[in-house]
Coordinates of C-alpha atoms in Angstrom, one line a residue:
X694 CA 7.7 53.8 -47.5
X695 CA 11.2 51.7 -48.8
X696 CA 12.6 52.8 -46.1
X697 CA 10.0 51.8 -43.6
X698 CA 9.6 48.2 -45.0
X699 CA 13.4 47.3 -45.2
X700 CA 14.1 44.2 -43.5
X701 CA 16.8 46.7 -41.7
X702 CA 14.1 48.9 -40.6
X703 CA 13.8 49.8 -36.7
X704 CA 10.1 48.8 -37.0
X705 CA 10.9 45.6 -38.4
X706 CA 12.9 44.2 -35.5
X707 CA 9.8 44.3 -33.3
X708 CA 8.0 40.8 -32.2
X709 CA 4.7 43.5 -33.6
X710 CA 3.5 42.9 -37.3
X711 CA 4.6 45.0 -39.9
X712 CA 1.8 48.0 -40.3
X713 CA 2.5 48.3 -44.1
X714 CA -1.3 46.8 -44.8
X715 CA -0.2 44.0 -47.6
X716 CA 2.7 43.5 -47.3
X717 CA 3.4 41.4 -44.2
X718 CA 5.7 38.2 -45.0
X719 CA 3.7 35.0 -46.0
X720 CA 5.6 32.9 -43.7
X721 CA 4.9 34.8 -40.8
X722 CA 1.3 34.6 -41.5
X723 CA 1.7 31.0 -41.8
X724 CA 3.7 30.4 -38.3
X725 CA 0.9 32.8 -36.4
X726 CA -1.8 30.8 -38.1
X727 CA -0.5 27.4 -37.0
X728 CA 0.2 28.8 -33.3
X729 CA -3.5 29.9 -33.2
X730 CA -4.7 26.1 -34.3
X731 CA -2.2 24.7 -31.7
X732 CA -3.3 26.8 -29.4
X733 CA -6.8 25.9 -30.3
X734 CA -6.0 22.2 -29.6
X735 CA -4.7 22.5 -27.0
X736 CA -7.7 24.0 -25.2
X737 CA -10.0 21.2 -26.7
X738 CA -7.6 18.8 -25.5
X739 CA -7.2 20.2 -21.6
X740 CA -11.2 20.8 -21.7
X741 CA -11.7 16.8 -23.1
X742 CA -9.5 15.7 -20.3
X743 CA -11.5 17.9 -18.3
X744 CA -14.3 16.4 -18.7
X745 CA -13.0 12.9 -18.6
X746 CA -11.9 13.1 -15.5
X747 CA -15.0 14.8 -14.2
X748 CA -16.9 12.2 -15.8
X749 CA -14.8 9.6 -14.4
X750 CA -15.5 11.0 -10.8
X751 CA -19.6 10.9 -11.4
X752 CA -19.1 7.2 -12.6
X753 CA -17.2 6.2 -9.6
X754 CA -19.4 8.3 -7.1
X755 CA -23.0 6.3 -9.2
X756 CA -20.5 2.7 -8.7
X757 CA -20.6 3.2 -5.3
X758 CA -23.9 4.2 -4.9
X759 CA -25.3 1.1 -7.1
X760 CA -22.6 -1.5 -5.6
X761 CA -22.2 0.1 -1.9
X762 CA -26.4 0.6 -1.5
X763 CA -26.7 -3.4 -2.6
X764 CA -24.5 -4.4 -0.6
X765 CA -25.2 -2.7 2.7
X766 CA -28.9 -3.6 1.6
X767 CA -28.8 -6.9 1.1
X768 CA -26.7 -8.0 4.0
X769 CA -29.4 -5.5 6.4
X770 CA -31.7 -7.9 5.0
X771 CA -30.3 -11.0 5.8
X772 CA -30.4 -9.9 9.4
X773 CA -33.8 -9.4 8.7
X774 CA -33.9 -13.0 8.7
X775 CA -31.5 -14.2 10.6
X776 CA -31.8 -11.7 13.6
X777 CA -35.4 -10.8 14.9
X778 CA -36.1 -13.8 17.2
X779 CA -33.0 -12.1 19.1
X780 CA -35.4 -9.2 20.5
X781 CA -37.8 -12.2 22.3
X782 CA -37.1 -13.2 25.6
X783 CA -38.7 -16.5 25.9
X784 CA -39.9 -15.9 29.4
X785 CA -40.3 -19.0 31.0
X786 CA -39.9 -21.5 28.7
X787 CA -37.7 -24.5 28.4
X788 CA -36.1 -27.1 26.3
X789 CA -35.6 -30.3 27.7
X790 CA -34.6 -28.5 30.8
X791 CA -32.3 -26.1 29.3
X792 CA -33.4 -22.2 29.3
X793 CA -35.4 -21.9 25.6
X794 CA -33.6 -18.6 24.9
X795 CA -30.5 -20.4 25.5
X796 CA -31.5 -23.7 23.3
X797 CA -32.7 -21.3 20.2
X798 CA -29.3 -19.2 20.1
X799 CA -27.2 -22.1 20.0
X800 CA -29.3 -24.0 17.9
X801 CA -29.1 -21.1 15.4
X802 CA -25.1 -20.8 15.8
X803 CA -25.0 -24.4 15.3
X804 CA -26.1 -24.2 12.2
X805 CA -24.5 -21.1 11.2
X806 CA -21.3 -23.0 12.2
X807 CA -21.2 -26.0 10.3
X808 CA -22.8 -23.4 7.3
X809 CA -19.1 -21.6 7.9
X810 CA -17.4 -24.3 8.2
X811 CA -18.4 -25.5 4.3
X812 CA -18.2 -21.7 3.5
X813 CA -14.1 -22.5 3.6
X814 CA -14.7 -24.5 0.4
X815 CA -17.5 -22.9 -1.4
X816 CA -17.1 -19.1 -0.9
X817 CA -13.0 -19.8 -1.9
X818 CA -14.6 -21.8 -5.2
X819 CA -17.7 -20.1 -6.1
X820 CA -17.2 -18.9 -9.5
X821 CA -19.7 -15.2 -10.1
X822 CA -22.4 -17.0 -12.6
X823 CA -23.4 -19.0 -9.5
X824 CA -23.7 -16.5 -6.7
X825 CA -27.2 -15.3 -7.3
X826 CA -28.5 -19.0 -7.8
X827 CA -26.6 -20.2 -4.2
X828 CA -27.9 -16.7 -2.7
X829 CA -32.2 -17.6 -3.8
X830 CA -31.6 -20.6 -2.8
X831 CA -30.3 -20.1 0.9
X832 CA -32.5 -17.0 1.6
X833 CA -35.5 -19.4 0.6
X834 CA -34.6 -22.1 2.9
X835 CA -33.9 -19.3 5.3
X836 CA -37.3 -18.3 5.6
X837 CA -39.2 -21.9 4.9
X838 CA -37.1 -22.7 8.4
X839 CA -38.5 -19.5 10.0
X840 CA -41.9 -20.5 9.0
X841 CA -41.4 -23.9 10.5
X842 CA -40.3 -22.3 14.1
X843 CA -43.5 -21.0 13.9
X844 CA -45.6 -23.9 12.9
X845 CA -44.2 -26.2 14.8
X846 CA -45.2 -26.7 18.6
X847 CA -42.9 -25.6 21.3
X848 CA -40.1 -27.1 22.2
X849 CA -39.6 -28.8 18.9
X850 CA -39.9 -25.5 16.8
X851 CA -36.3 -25.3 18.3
X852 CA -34.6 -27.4 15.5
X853 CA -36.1 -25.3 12.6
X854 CA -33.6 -22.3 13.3
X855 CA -30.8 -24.7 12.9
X856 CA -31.6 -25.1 9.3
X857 CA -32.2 -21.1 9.3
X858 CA -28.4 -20.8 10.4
X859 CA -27.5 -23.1 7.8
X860 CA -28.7 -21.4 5.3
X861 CA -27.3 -18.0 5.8
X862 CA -23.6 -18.8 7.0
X863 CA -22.0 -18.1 3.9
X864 CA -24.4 -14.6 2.7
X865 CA -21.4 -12.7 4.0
X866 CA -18.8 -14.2 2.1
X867 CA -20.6 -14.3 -1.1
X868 CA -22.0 -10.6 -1.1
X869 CA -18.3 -9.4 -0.3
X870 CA -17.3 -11.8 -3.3
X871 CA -19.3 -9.1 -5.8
X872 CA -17.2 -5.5 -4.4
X873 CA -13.6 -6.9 -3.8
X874 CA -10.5 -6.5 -5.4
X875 CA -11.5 -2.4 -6.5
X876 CA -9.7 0.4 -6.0
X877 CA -13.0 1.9 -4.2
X878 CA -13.6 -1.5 -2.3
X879 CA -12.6 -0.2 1.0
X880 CA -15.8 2.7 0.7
X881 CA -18.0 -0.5 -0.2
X882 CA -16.7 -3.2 2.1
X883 CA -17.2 -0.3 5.1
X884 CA -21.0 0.5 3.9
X885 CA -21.0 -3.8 4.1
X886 CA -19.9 -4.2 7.6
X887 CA -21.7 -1.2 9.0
X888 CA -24.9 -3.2 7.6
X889 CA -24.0 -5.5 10.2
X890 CA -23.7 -3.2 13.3
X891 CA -27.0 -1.3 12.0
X892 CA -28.7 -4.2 10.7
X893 CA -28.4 -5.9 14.6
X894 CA -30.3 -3.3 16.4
X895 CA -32.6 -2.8 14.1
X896 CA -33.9 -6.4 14.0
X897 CA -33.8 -6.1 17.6
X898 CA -35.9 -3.1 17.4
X899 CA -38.0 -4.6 14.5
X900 CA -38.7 -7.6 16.5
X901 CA -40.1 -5.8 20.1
X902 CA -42.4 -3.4 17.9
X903 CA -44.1 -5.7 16.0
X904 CA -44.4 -7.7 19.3
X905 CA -45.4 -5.0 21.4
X906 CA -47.9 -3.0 18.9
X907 CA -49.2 -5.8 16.4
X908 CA -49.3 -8.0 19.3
X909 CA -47.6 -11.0 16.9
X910 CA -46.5 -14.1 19.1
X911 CA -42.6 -14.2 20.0
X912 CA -42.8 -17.4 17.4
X913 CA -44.3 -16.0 14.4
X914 CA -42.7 -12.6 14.3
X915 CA -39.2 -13.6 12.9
X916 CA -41.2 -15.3 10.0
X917 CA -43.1 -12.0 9.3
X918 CA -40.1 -10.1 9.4
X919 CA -38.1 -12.6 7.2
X920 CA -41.3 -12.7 4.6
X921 CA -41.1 -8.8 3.9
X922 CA -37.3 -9.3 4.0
X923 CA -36.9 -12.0 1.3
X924 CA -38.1 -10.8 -2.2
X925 CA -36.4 -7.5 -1.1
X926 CA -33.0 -9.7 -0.7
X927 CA -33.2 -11.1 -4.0
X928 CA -33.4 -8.0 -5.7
X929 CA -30.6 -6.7 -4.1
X930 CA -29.1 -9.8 -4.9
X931 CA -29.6 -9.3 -8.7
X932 CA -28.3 -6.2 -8.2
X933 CA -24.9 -7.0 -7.3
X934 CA -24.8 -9.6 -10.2
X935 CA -25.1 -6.9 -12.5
X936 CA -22.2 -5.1 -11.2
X937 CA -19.0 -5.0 -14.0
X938 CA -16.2 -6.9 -13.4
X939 CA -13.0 -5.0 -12.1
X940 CA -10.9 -3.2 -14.2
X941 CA -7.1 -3.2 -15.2
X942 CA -6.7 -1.0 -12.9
X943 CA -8.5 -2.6 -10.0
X944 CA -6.1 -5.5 -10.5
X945 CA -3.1 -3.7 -10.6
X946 CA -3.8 -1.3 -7.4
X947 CA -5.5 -4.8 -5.3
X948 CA -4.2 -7.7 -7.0
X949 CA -6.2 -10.1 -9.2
X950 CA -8.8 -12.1 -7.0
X951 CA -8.9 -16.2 -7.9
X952 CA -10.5 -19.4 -6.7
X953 CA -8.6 -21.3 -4.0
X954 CA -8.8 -24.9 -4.4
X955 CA -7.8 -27.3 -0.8
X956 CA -4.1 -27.2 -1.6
X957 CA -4.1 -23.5 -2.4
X958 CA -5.5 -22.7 0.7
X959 CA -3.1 -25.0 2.8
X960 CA -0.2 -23.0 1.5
X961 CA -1.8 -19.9 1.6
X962 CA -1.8 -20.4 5.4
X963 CA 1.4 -22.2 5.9
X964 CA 3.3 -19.0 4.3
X965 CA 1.6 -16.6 7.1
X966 CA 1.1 -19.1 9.1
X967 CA 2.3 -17.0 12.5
X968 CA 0.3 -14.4 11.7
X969 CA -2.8 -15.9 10.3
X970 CA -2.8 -18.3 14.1
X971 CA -2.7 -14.8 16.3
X972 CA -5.4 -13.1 14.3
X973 CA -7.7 -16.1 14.2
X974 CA -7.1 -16.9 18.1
X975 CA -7.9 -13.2 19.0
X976 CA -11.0 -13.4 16.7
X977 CA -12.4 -16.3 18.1
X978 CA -12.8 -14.5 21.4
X979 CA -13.8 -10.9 19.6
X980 CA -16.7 -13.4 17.7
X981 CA -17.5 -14.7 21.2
X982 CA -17.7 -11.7 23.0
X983 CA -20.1 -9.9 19.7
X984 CA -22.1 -12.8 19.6
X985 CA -23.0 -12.9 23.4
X986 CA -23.5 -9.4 23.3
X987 CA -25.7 -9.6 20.0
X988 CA -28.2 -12.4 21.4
X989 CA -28.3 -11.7 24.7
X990 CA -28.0 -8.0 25.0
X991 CA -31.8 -7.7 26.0
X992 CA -30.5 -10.3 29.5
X993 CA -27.6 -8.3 30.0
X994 CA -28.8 -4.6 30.6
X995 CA -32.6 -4.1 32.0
X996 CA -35.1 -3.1 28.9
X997 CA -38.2 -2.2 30.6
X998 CA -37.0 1.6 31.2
X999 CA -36.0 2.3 28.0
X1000 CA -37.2 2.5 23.7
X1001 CA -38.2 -0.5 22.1
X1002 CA -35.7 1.4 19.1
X1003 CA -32.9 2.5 21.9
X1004 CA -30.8 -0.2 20.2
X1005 CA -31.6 0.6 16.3
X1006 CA -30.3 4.9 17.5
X1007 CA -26.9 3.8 19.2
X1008 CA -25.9 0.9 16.4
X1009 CA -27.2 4.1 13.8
X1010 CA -24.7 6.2 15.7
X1011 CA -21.8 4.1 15.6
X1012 CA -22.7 3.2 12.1
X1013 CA -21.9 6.8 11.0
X1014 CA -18.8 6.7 13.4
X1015 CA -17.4 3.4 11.9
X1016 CA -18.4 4.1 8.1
X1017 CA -16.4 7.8 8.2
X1018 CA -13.3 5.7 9.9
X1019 CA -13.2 3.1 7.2
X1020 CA -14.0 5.4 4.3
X1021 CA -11.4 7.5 5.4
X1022 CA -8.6 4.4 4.6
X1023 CA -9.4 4.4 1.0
X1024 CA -7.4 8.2 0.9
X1025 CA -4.1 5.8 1.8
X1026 CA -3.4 4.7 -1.5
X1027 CA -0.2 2.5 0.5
X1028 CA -1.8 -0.9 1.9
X1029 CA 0.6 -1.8 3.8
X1030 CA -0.4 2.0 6.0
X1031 CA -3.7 1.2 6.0
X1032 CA -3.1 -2.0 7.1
X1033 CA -0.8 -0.3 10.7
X1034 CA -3.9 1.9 11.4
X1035 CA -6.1 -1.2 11.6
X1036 CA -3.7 -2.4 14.1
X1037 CA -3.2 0.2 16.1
X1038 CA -7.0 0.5 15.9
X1039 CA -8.4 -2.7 16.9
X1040 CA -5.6 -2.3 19.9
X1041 CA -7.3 0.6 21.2
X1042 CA -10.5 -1.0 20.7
X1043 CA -9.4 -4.4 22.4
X1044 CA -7.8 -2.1 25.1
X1045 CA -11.1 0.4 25.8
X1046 CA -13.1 -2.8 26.3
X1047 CA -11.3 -4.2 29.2
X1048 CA -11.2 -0.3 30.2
X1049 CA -14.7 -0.1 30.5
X1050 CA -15.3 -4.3 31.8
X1051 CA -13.1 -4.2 34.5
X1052 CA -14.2 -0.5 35.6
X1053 CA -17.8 -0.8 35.3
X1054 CA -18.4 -0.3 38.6
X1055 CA -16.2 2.6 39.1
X1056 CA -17.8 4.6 36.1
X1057 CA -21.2 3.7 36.7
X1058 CA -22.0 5.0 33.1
X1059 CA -25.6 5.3 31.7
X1060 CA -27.1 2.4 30.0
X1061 CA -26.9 4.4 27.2
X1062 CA -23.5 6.1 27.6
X1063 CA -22.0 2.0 28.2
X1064 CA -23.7 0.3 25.2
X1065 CA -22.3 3.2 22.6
X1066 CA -19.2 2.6 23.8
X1067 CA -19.2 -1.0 24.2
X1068 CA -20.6 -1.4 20.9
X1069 CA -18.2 1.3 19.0
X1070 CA -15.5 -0.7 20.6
X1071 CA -16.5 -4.0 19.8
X1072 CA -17.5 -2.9 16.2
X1073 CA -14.6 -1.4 15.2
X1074 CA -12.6 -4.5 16.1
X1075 CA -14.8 -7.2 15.1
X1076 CA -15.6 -5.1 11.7
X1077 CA -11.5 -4.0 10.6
X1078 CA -11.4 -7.9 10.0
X1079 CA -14.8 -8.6 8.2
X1080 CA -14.0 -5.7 5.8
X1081 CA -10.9 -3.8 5.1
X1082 CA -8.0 -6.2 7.0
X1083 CA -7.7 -8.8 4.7
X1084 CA -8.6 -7.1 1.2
X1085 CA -5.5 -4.8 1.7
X1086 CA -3.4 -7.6 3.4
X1087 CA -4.2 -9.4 -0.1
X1088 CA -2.8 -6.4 -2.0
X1089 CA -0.4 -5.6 0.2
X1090 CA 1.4 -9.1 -0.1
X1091 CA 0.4 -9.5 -3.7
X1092 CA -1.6 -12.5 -2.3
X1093 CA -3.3 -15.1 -5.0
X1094 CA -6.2 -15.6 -3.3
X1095 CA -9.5 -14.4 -2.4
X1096 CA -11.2 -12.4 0.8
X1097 CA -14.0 -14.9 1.5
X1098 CA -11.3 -17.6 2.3
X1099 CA -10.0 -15.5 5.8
X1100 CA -13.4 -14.2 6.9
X1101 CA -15.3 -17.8 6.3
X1102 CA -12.4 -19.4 8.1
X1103 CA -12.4 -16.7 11.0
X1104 CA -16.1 -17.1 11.5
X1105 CA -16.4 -20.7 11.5
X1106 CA -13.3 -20.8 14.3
X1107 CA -15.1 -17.7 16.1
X1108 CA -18.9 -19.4 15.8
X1109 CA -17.6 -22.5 17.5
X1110 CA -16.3 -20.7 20.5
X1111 CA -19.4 -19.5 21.0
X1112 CA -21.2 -22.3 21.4
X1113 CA -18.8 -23.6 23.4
X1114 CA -19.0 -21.2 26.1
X1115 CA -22.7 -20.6 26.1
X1116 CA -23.0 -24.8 26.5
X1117 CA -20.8 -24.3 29.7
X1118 CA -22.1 -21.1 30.9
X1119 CA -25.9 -23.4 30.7
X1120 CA -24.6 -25.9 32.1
X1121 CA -21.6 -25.4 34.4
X1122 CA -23.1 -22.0 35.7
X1123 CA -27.1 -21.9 35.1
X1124 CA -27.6 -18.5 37.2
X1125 CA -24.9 -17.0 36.6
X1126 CA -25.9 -13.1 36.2
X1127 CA -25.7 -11.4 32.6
X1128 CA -24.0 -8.3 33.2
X1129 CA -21.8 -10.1 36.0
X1130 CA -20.5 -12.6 33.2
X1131 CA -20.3 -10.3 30.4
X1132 CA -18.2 -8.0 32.1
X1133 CA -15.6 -10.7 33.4
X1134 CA -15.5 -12.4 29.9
X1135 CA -14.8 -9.0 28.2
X1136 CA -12.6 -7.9 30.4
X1137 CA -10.3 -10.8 29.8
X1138 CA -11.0 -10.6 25.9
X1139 CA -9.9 -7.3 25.4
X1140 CA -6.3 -8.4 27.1
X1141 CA -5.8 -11.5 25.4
X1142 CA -6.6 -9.7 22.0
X1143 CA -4.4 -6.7 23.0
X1144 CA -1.8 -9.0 23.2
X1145 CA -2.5 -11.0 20.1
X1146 CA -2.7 -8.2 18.0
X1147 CA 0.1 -6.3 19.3
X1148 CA 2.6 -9.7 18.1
X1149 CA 0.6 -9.5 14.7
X1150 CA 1.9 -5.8 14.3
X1151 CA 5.2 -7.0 15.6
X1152 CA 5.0 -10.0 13.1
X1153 CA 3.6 -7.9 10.0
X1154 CA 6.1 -5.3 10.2
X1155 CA 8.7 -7.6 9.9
X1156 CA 7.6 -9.8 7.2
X1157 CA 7.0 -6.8 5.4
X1158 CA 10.6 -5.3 5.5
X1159 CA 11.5 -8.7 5.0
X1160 CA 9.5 -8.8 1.9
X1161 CA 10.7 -5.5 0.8
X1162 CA 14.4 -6.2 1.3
X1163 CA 14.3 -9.5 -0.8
X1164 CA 12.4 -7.7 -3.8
X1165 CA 14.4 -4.9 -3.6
X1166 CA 17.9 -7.4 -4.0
X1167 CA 16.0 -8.8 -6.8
X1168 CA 16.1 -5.8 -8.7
X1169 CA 19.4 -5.0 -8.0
X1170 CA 20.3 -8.3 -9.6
X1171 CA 18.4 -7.7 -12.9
X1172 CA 20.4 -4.4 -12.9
X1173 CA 23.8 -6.2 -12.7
X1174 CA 22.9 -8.7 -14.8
X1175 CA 21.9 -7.0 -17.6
X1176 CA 25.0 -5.0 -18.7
X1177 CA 26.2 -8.5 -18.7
X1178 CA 23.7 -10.1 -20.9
X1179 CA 23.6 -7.0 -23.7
X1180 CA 27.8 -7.3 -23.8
X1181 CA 27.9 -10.9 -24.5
X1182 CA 24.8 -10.4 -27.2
X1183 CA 26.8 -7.8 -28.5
X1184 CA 30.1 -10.4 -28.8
X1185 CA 28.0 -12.5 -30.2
X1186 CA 26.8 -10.4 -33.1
X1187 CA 30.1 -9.0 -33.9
X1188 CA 31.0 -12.5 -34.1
X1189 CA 29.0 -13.5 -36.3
X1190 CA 29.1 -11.0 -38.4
X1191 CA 32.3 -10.7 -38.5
X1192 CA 33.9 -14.5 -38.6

């Protein structure tokens, strides 16, 4: 047995433990008894992060359930009472010798236009305490106005939807103000605009059905539609005002979203000046050519051979097309990527609509077959602005700033286009035909956009090397100067201590 256990022994030189029961070296013990305990921790450790992370994945997934669903909700619901009268055709009526349909749509847009014109200032300063008081408040006036179109007698019930376009020009700026600058923002800010492409047809489709089987007058139905709207709105509204505040890491992967006061805004556009004049001149004519297509759609193709909810199934289907697309950008963690596929996106969208305006005859598509596609066109253009564009511009360019400054600014410039050419298509050509017009406008709209956003890719690329380039020289000069700095310290302490 001496022989066995000698530290010499053949047996001994083995990784195994020694087989001579009591004998086996204390320290060893000790060694395999810690490695057991590390060992230990270490599982605990890898399972905890585990189920961090896991955890970390259900909160985000319930975030954007909570914050997406209020969104898309409550902006569904201000079409609800901004939309219906839309679906009415006003058939043979007048206003002061201009066609009533006519007279209500701009008088709506008129209002909506100076509301986006103050939305500049007030979405850009609205601090997050007041956003559910300024949201009751509008939504309420909202609906008082669509009571009054309907109490009111004919033609004068006109002038009530003016105040109901007043009161919900800045909704969309104020709802996006709750779900920017997060890292999951571009999932939200698509289930926000998709609201709006969904939201249009159903109000459409809303509108004709209670019309057509409650037998409701074409006056009164927008104010029962608005009335089972509202309370819904505020809730949704409340909603969003519970949502946290953005995180650290929010800010550092979007940058920190501020206030803009006047002269922050002025030099906000006067740095991107080039390319801020390109996109806003190719969105006033994308605004023009949605709006038309919005408010007059039921003019523009022939409605008596098809469903009352035809438009509620093709907006749902391109709603599903456009949501996948955009949630598909928040994979690209780089912004200034995402921010190239938008281009090259609303190019192809700009181009396919002068495809299809200035080959309409040629194809002789469906009424079905043209509205999807002139609606996923449209849509994905008019919406790669309202949502994603500017939110990763902003981080992109490490912009102090805010969202609701570039899409309240776009709208008001895009809203007053459009009542300028519906006041010349009323007056300068009455009887004009629908289809006729709206395929010659578009036409030219998707060229001049092509072009316009072609230069803005040109333009961004540019600034962005340029941008790149000068931070990058920046760096290299901290590098340089530093050796510098820490041997002249270090002279300076030898000096001292040693006089």
């Amino acid at each position: 047995m001496k022989n066995i256990n000698h530290k010499d022994s053949f047996f001994l030189s083995r990784k195994a433990p020694t087989f001579a029961s009591g004998n086996s070296n204390p320290r060893i013990r000790g060694m395999r008894f810690l490695q057991r305990k590390e060992a230990k921790q270490l599982v605990n450790i890898n399972y905890y992060n585990g189920s961090k992370k896991r955890n970390k994945q259900i909160s985000s997934f319930l975030f954007i359930l909570w914050a997406g669903g209020a969104a898309l909700l409550s902006y569904s619901l201000v079409y609800a009472l901004r939309k219906p009268f839309t679906a009415a055709t006003f058939d043979g009526m007048d206003f002061f010798g201009m066609d009533y349909k006519v007279a209500t749509t701009i008088m709506q847009i008129f209002g909506y236009l100076i509301s986006k014109f103050f939305a500049i200032k007030i979405v850009s300063e609205l601090k997050r305490e007041n956003r559910l008081k300024f949201m009751i408040f509008s939504v309420a006036l909202a609906e008082l106005a669509l009571v009054f179109f309907g109490l009111l007698p004919q033609p004068f019930n006109v002038f009530a939807l003016f105040f109901n376009g007043l009161a919900l020009g800045c909704m969309w700026g104020v709802i996006f103000s709750f779900i920017e600058g997060r890292k999951v923002t571009d999932i939200l800010a698509s289930l926000l605009g998709v609201s709006m492409a969904v939201s249009s047809g159903m109000a459409k489709s809303m509108g004709l059905f209670v019309v057509n089987t409650f037998g409701v007058t074409e006056f009164w139905m927008p104010a029962l539609i608005g009335g089972l709207a509202f309370p819904l709105l505020i809730l949704m509204g409340w909603s969003l005002n519970k949502l946290p505040q953005p995180t650290d890491e929010d800010r550092a992967l979007r940058s920190e979203r501020v206030t803009l006061n006047g002269e922050q805004r002025r030099q906000l556009f006067k740095s991107y000046m080039p390319l801020l004049i390109m996109l806003f001149f190719a969105n006033l004519f994308i605004t023009i050519l949605r709006d038309i297509k919005e408010d007059f759609l039921v003019n523009i193709i022939d409605i008596s051979t098809i469903s009352s909810w035809l438009f509620a199934q093709v907006d749902g289907m391109v709603t599903l097309i456009i949501l996948g697309i955009f949630a598909m950008m928040s994979l690209i963690n780089s912004n200034y990527r995402v921010l190239q596929v938008l281009l090259a996106m609303v190019i192809g969208g700009a181009g396919t609509i002068s495809y299809l305006a200035f080959n309409y005859d040629a194809l002789q598509l469906p009424t079905l077959y043209w509205l999807f596609l002139q609606s996923l066109s449209l849509y994905i253009v008019y919406l790669s602005f309202q949502t994603l564009f500017f939110e990763r511009f902003i981080a992109c360019f490490k912009i102090k700033g805010n969202v609701g400054f570039f899409i309240a600014t776009i709208d008001f410039i895009g809203y007053t286009g459009t009542v300028c050419v519906l006041l010349f298509k009323e007056f300068c050509s009455p009887d004009i035909n629908w289809m006729e017009f709206y395929n010659q406008f578009s036409g030219w709209v998707g060229i001049v956009c092509s072009i316009a956003f072609i230069g803005s890719a040109i333009y961004l690329m540019q600034r962005y090397k340029l941008e790149k380039q000068l931070r990058k020289e920046e760096k290299n000069k901290k590098i340089i100067v530093s050796p510098m700095a820490l041997t002249n310290l270090k002279e300076t302490a030898e000096n001292i201590c040693n006089p």
